[in-house]
mmCIF file of C-alpha atoms and ligand atoms in Angstrom:
data_model
loop_
_atom_site.group_PDB
_atom_site.id
_atom_site.type_symbol
_atom_site.label_atom_id
_atom_site.label_comp_id
_atom_site.label_asym_id
_atom_site.label_seq_id
_atom_site.Cartn_x
_atom_site.Cartn_y
_atom_site.Cartn_z
ATOM 1 C CA UNK A 1 152.521 237.364 88.391
ATOM 2 C CA UNK A 2 149.322 236.297 90.139
ATOM 3 C CA UNK A 3 150.045 235.084 93.645
ATOM 4 C CA UNK A 4 148.595 231.654 92.904
ATOM 5 C CA UNK A 5 151.131 231.165 90.120
ATOM 6 C CA UNK A 6 153.850 231.630 92.722
ATOM 7 C CA UNK A 7 152.336 228.801 94.744
ATOM 8 C CA UNK A 8 152.297 226.606 91.643
ATOM 9 C CA UNK A 9 155.864 227.459 90.625
ATOM 10 C CA UNK A 10 157.932 224.290 90.820
ATOM 11 C CA UNK A 11 161.428 225.774 90.654
ATOM 12 C CA UNK A 12 161.941 225.477 94.397
ATOM 13 C CA UNK A 13 160.335 224.582 97.731
ATOM 14 C CA UNK A 14 159.009 227.662 99.510
ATOM 15 C CA UNK A 15 158.966 229.284 102.926
ATOM 16 C CA UNK A 16 155.989 231.251 104.250
ATOM 17 C CA UNK A 17 156.642 233.340 107.360
ATOM 18 C CA UNK A 18 153.567 233.620 109.577
ATOM 19 C CA UNK A 19 153.117 236.819 111.544
ATOM 20 C CA UNK A 20 150.417 236.978 114.201
ATOM 21 C CA UNK A 21 149.791 240.737 114.191
ATOM 22 C CA UNK A 22 148.827 240.757 117.873
ATOM 23 C CA UNK A 23 152.156 239.529 119.129
ATOM 24 C CA UNK A 24 155.173 241.466 117.822
ATOM 25 C CA UNK A 25 155.992 245.156 118.238
ATOM 26 C CA UNK A 26 156.570 247.238 115.096
ATOM 27 C CA UNK A 27 160.305 246.927 115.684
ATOM 28 C CA UNK A 28 160.021 243.136 115.850
ATOM 29 C CA UNK A 29 157.945 243.041 112.651
ATOM 30 C CA UNK A 30 160.518 245.205 110.885
ATOM 31 C CA UNK A 31 163.328 242.963 112.096
ATOM 32 C CA UNK A 32 161.567 239.836 110.767
ATOM 33 C CA UNK A 33 160.793 241.612 107.476
ATOM 34 C CA UNK A 34 164.434 242.661 106.997
ATOM 35 C CA UNK A 35 165.587 239.095 107.624
ATOM 36 C CA UNK A 36 162.913 237.696 105.322
ATOM 37 C CA UNK A 37 163.996 240.074 102.537
ATOM 38 C CA UNK A 38 167.620 239.012 102.964
ATOM 39 C CA UNK A 39 166.688 235.321 102.995
ATOM 40 C CA UNK A 40 164.498 235.652 99.864
ATOM 41 C CA UNK A 41 161.438 234.301 101.689
ATOM 42 C CA UNK A 42 158.512 233.464 99.409
ATOM 43 C CA UNK A 43 155.399 234.639 101.284
ATOM 44 C CA UNK A 44 154.203 236.393 104.385
ATOM 45 C CA UNK A 45 151.039 234.995 105.970
ATOM 46 C CA UNK A 46 149.322 237.342 108.424
ATOM 47 C CA UNK A 47 146.573 236.291 110.837
ATOM 48 C CA UNK A 48 145.788 234.466 114.051
ATOM 49 C CA UNK A 49 143.121 232.289 115.689
ATOM 50 C CA UNK A 50 142.064 235.215 117.869
ATOM 51 C CA UNK A 51 143.189 238.819 117.554
ATOM 52 C CA UNK A 52 142.766 240.985 120.639
ATOM 53 C CA UNK A 53 143.936 244.262 119.093
ATOM 54 C CA UNK A 54 143.133 246.171 115.926
ATOM 55 C CA UNK A 55 146.523 245.311 114.491
ATOM 56 C CA UNK A 56 145.903 243.396 111.266
ATOM 57 C CA UNK A 57 145.792 246.275 108.810
ATOM 58 C CA UNK A 58 148.645 248.139 110.481
ATOM 59 C CA UNK A 59 150.815 245.020 110.353
ATOM 60 C CA UNK A 60 150.062 244.393 106.662
ATOM 61 C CA UNK A 61 150.863 248.002 105.736
ATOM 62 C CA UNK A 62 154.076 247.908 107.731
ATOM 63 C CA UNK A 63 155.229 244.776 105.889
ATOM 64 C CA UNK A 64 154.192 246.120 102.492
ATOM 65 C CA UNK A 65 156.039 249.390 103.049
ATOM 66 C CA UNK A 66 159.238 247.452 103.672
ATOM 67 C CA UNK A 67 159.120 244.413 101.411
ATOM 68 C CA UNK A 68 158.108 243.154 97.969
ATOM 69 C CA UNK A 69 157.344 239.679 99.312
ATOM 70 C CA UNK A 70 153.622 238.945 98.767
ATOM 71 C CA UNK A 71 151.475 239.316 101.903
ATOM 72 C CA UNK A 72 148.514 236.965 102.271
ATOM 73 C CA UNK A 73 145.894 237.049 104.965
ATOM 74 C CA UNK A 74 145.656 233.694 106.724
ATOM 75 C CA UNK A 75 142.422 234.436 108.553
ATOM 76 C CA UNK A 76 141.484 233.041 111.946
ATOM 77 C CA UNK A 77 137.977 234.404 111.511
ATOM 78 C CA UNK A 78 135.799 236.443 109.161
ATOM 79 C CA UNK A 79 136.831 239.750 110.771
ATOM 80 C CA UNK A 80 140.348 239.327 109.418
ATOM 81 C CA UNK A 81 139.912 241.039 106.054
ATOM 82 C CA UNK A 82 141.855 243.982 104.609
ATOM 83 C CA UNK A 83 142.132 245.630 101.223
ATOM 84 C CA UNK A 84 145.871 246.157 101.708
ATOM 85 C CA UNK A 85 146.958 242.519 101.372
ATOM 86 C CA UNK A 86 148.116 240.960 98.090
ATOM 87 C CA UNK A 87 146.044 237.834 98.512
ATOM 88 C CA UNK A 88 143.638 236.060 100.783
ATOM 89 C CA UNK A 89 143.675 232.380 101.722
ATOM 90 C CA UNK A 90 139.956 231.627 101.794
ATOM 91 C CA UNK A 91 140.053 228.715 104.206
ATOM 92 C CA UNK A 92 137.431 225.998 104.264
ATOM 93 C CA UNK A 93 138.090 223.825 107.305
ATOM 94 C CA UNK A 94 137.553 220.535 105.508
ATOM 95 C CA UNK A 95 138.866 218.309 108.299
ATOM 96 C CA UNK A 96 135.906 219.412 110.455
ATOM 97 C CA UNK A 97 132.157 219.154 110.196
ATOM 98 C CA UNK A 98 131.291 222.610 111.436
ATOM 99 C CA UNK A 99 129.186 224.109 108.648
ATOM 100 C CA UNK A 100 130.147 227.645 109.725
ATOM 101 C CA UNK A 101 133.814 226.857 109.035
ATOM 102 C CA UNK A 102 133.082 224.994 105.811
ATOM 103 C CA UNK A 103 130.933 227.723 104.202
ATOM 104 C CA UNK A 104 129.047 229.879 106.739
ATOM 105 C CA UNK A 105 131.668 232.530 107.601
ATOM 106 C CA UNK A 106 132.565 232.752 103.920
ATOM 107 C CA UNK A 107 129.059 233.906 103.075
ATOM 108 C CA UNK A 108 129.453 236.812 105.514
ATOM 109 C CA UNK A 109 132.919 237.725 104.205
ATOM 110 C CA UNK A 110 132.166 237.312 100.476
ATOM 111 C CA UNK A 111 130.725 240.799 99.740
ATOM 112 C CA UNK A 112 133.709 242.493 101.415
ATOM 113 C CA UNK A 113 136.190 240.293 99.582
ATOM 114 C CA UNK A 114 134.433 241.128 96.313
ATOM 115 C CA UNK A 115 134.513 244.844 97.119
ATOM 116 C CA UNK A 116 138.191 244.854 98.051
ATOM 117 C CA UNK A 117 139.194 242.815 94.999
ATOM 118 C CA UNK A 118 142.082 240.949 96.634
ATOM 119 C CA UNK A 119 143.243 237.790 94.894
ATOM 120 C CA UNK A 120 141.354 234.929 96.528
ATOM 121 C CA UNK A 121 142.951 231.508 96.859
ATOM 122 C CA UNK A 122 140.429 228.847 97.922
ATOM 123 C CA UNK A 123 142.262 226.662 100.445
ATOM 124 C CA UNK A 124 141.356 223.316 101.999
ATOM 125 C CA UNK A 125 142.480 223.707 105.588
ATOM 126 C CA UNK A 126 143.041 220.431 107.428
ATOM 127 C CA UNK A 127 143.684 220.350 111.130
ATOM 128 C CA UNK A 128 145.739 217.335 112.237
ATOM 129 C CA UNK A 129 145.908 216.237 115.877
ATOM 130 C CA UNK A 130 149.197 217.292 117.434
ATOM 131 C CA UNK A 131 148.849 215.796 120.899
ATOM 132 C CA UNK A 132 146.976 218.567 122.702
ATOM 133 C CA UNK A 133 144.020 220.891 122.152
ATOM 134 C CA UNK A 134 145.066 223.767 119.887
ATOM 135 C CA UNK A 135 143.577 227.255 119.588
ATOM 136 C CA UNK A 136 142.322 226.403 116.103
ATOM 137 C CA UNK A 137 140.548 223.281 117.274
ATOM 138 C CA UNK A 138 138.942 225.077 120.219
ATOM 139 C CA UNK A 139 137.992 228.242 118.321
ATOM 140 C CA UNK A 140 136.646 226.367 115.287
ATOM 141 C CA UNK A 141 134.809 223.790 117.396
ATOM 142 C CA UNK A 142 136.137 221.010 115.180
ATOM 143 C CA UNK A 143 137.868 217.712 115.863
ATOM 144 C CA UNK A 144 141.253 217.308 114.189
ATOM 145 C CA UNK A 145 142.096 214.294 112.050
ATOM 146 C CA UNK A 146 143.978 211.754 114.225
ATOM 147 C CA UNK A 147 147.750 212.074 113.849
ATOM 148 C CA UNK A 148 148.221 208.540 112.503
ATOM 149 C CA UNK A 149 145.190 208.340 110.187
ATOM 150 C CA UNK A 150 146.965 209.022 106.914
ATOM 151 C CA UNK A 151 144.127 207.499 104.919
ATOM 152 C CA UNK A 152 141.561 209.937 106.312
ATOM 153 C CA UNK A 153 143.896 212.843 105.521
ATOM 154 C CA UNK A 154 144.473 211.530 101.970
ATOM 155 C CA UNK A 155 140.776 211.159 101.204
ATOM 156 C CA UNK A 156 139.940 214.535 102.765
ATOM 157 C CA UNK A 157 142.585 216.292 100.653
ATOM 158 C CA UNK A 158 141.414 214.455 97.518
ATOM 159 C CA UNK A 159 137.810 215.494 98.144
ATOM 160 C CA UNK A 160 138.950 219.084 98.712
ATOM 161 C CA UNK A 161 140.783 219.149 95.413
ATOM 162 C CA UNK A 162 137.811 217.548 93.616
ATOM 163 C CA UNK A 163 135.601 220.307 95.030
ATOM 164 C CA UNK A 164 137.885 222.861 93.373
ATOM 165 C CA UNK A 165 140.089 224.032 96.255
ATOM 166 C CA UNK A 166 143.410 225.340 94.938
ATOM 167 C CA UNK A 167 145.690 224.692 97.917
ATOM 168 C CA UNK A 168 145.717 222.080 100.653
ATOM 169 C CA UNK A 169 147.060 223.167 104.058
ATOM 170 C CA UNK A 170 148.043 220.437 106.538
ATOM 171 C CA UNK A 171 148.054 222.164 109.921
ATOM 172 C CA UNK A 172 149.345 220.858 113.231
ATOM 173 C CA UNK A 173 148.384 224.140 114.960
ATOM 174 C CA UNK A 174 150.672 226.986 115.941
ATOM 175 C CA UNK A 175 153.306 225.828 118.416
ATOM 176 C CA UNK A 176 152.299 222.157 117.955
ATOM 177 C CA UNK A 177 154.348 219.643 119.923
ATOM 178 C CA UNK A 178 154.043 217.021 117.197
ATOM 179 C CA UNK A 179 154.063 218.437 113.659
ATOM 180 C CA UNK A 180 152.198 216.631 110.870
ATOM 181 C CA UNK A 181 154.048 213.352 110.196
ATOM 182 C CA UNK A 182 156.254 212.858 107.148
ATOM 183 C CA UNK A 183 154.223 209.778 106.299
ATOM 184 C CA UNK A 184 150.954 211.750 106.172
ATOM 185 C CA UNK A 185 152.561 214.541 104.115
ATOM 186 C CA UNK A 186 153.932 212.074 101.616
ATOM 187 C CA UNK A 187 150.663 210.150 101.217
ATOM 188 C CA UNK A 188 148.575 213.302 100.831
ATOM 189 C CA UNK A 189 151.035 214.721 98.302
ATOM 190 C CA UNK A 190 150.810 211.585 96.155
ATOM 191 C CA UNK A 191 147.043 211.964 95.833
ATOM 192 C CA UNK A 192 146.718 215.642 94.900
ATOM 193 C CA UNK A 193 147.973 217.953 92.162
ATOM 194 C CA UNK A 194 147.423 221.295 93.888
ATOM 195 C CA UNK A 195 150.235 222.778 96.004
ATOM 196 C CA UNK A 196 150.561 221.475 99.573
ATOM 197 C CA UNK A 197 151.333 223.735 102.561
ATOM 198 C CA UNK A 198 152.492 222.209 105.857
ATOM 199 C CA UNK A 199 152.755 224.127 109.127
ATOM 200 C CA UNK A 200 152.559 223.913 112.894
ATOM 201 C CA UNK A 201 155.400 223.102 115.278
ATOM 202 C CA UNK A 202 158.230 223.069 112.726
ATOM 203 C CA UNK A 203 161.118 224.110 114.934
ATOM 204 C CA UNK A 204 164.427 223.266 113.228
ATOM 205 C CA UNK A 205 165.764 223.779 109.690
ATOM 206 C CA UNK A 206 166.344 220.009 109.459
ATOM 207 C CA UNK A 207 162.725 219.292 110.326
ATOM 208 C CA UNK A 208 161.579 221.837 107.729
ATOM 209 C CA UNK A 209 163.737 220.146 105.091
ATOM 210 C CA UNK A 210 162.308 216.731 106.045
ATOM 211 C CA UNK A 211 158.752 218.016 105.602
ATOM 212 C CA UNK A 212 159.691 219.510 102.224
ATOM 213 C CA UNK A 213 161.345 216.250 101.127
ATOM 214 C CA UNK A 214 158.237 214.327 102.232
ATOM 215 C CA UNK A 215 156.155 216.408 99.819
ATOM 216 C CA UNK A 216 155.342 219.827 101.282
ATOM 217 C CA UNK A 217 155.639 222.508 98.591
ATOM 218 C CA UNK A 218 155.410 225.370 101.073
ATOM 219 C CA UNK A 219 156.489 225.280 104.724
ATOM 220 C CA UNK A 220 154.790 227.793 107.037
ATOM 221 C CA UNK A 221 156.622 228.848 110.208
ATOM 222 C CA UNK A 222 155.585 231.387 112.828
ATOM 223 C CA UNK A 223 156.453 230.545 116.423
ATOM 224 C CA UNK A 224 160.121 229.762 115.824
ATOM 225 C CA UNK A 225 160.745 233.134 114.190
ATOM 226 C CA UNK A 226 158.930 234.964 116.992
ATOM 227 C CA UNK A 227 161.362 233.312 119.397
ATOM 228 C CA UNK A 228 164.495 233.519 117.294
ATOM 229 C CA UNK A 229 164.343 235.624 114.101
ATOM 230 C CA UNK A 230 168.059 235.058 113.543
ATOM 231 C CA UNK A 231 167.156 231.521 112.413
ATOM 232 C CA UNK A 232 165.213 232.712 109.403
ATOM 233 C CA UNK A 233 168.106 232.600 106.953
ATOM 234 C CA UNK A 234 169.033 229.019 107.906
ATOM 235 C CA UNK A 235 165.455 227.818 107.532
ATOM 236 C CA UNK A 236 165.109 229.531 104.149
ATOM 237 C CA UNK A 237 168.401 228.111 102.883
ATOM 238 C CA UNK A 238 167.503 224.571 103.968
ATOM 239 C CA UNK A 239 164.021 224.695 102.447
ATOM 240 C CA UNK A 240 165.166 226.335 99.200
ATOM 241 C CA UNK A 241 167.917 223.748 98.762
ATOM 242 C CA UNK A 242 165.542 220.756 98.838
ATOM 243 C CA UNK A 243 165.207 219.319 95.337
ATOM 244 C CA UNK A 244 161.718 219.382 93.855
HETATM 245 C C1 1GP B 1 150.197 227.932 112.288
HETATM 246 O O1 1GP B 1 151.134 226.625 110.576
HETATM 247 C C2 1GP B 1 151.268 227.794 111.269
HETATM 248 O O2 1GP B 1 148.968 228.171 111.693
HETATM 249 C C3 1GP B 1 152.649 227.975 111.876
HETATM 250 O O3 1GP B 1 152.828 227.213 113.043
HETATM 251 O O4 1GP B 1 153.624 228.875 114.719
HETATM 252 O O5 1GP B 1 154.048 226.434 115.041
HETATM 253 O O6 1GP B 1 155.275 227.700 113.295
HETATM 254 P P1 1GP B 1 154.015 227.578 114.059
#
């Protein structure tokens, strides 16, 4: 099955586990992978705002050697490309007005993506203010959408879908203090037909279930599992049990 069909599948809400390849040791990656396999996690996302080691490809290969869960690159910049992934979230940072993040870096990456032949999923990436400056906001030189401006988020997501983007990603930023609000998730979801990913600062299974009930089709979690991988099963069970 093409990876995008898995995103579109409506049989259950989904959990994506984010691994920043710079942070964990191989043993920690393997521990998260084993728990993700047991919990029937839906996707691995691999990437980070800034990688300081040459760890991306190694991390992807390590996951792929130990799991059948699809691995997608969730790139922080145009250097984060590998032929070993199953799919690539080609992010256009549509909440910002930095032309490099909307199309510029994509031009540089395009020939490599074509050469490698990975499945490409065009994704409208929307950064939402979470109360403090995040790495994404700083590194992308873009201003997030204000936390309480649901209407701006709705119209941005609608425009992204009209431009042909196949996923919308509402992002509070890794480790966000205030995740994207349920109200914003619900309003955005009502206005689009493509799958909606929500991530950033989701720290309890209950909160993950709330975001899924509000309208998120896929919940992405990284920080919590770096701190406490034992929680993975509970998060997966809560998210998978939310009715579509
Ligand atoms: C960040 O949405 C992801 O890009 C996950 O955020 O690390 O806060 O779970 P957390």
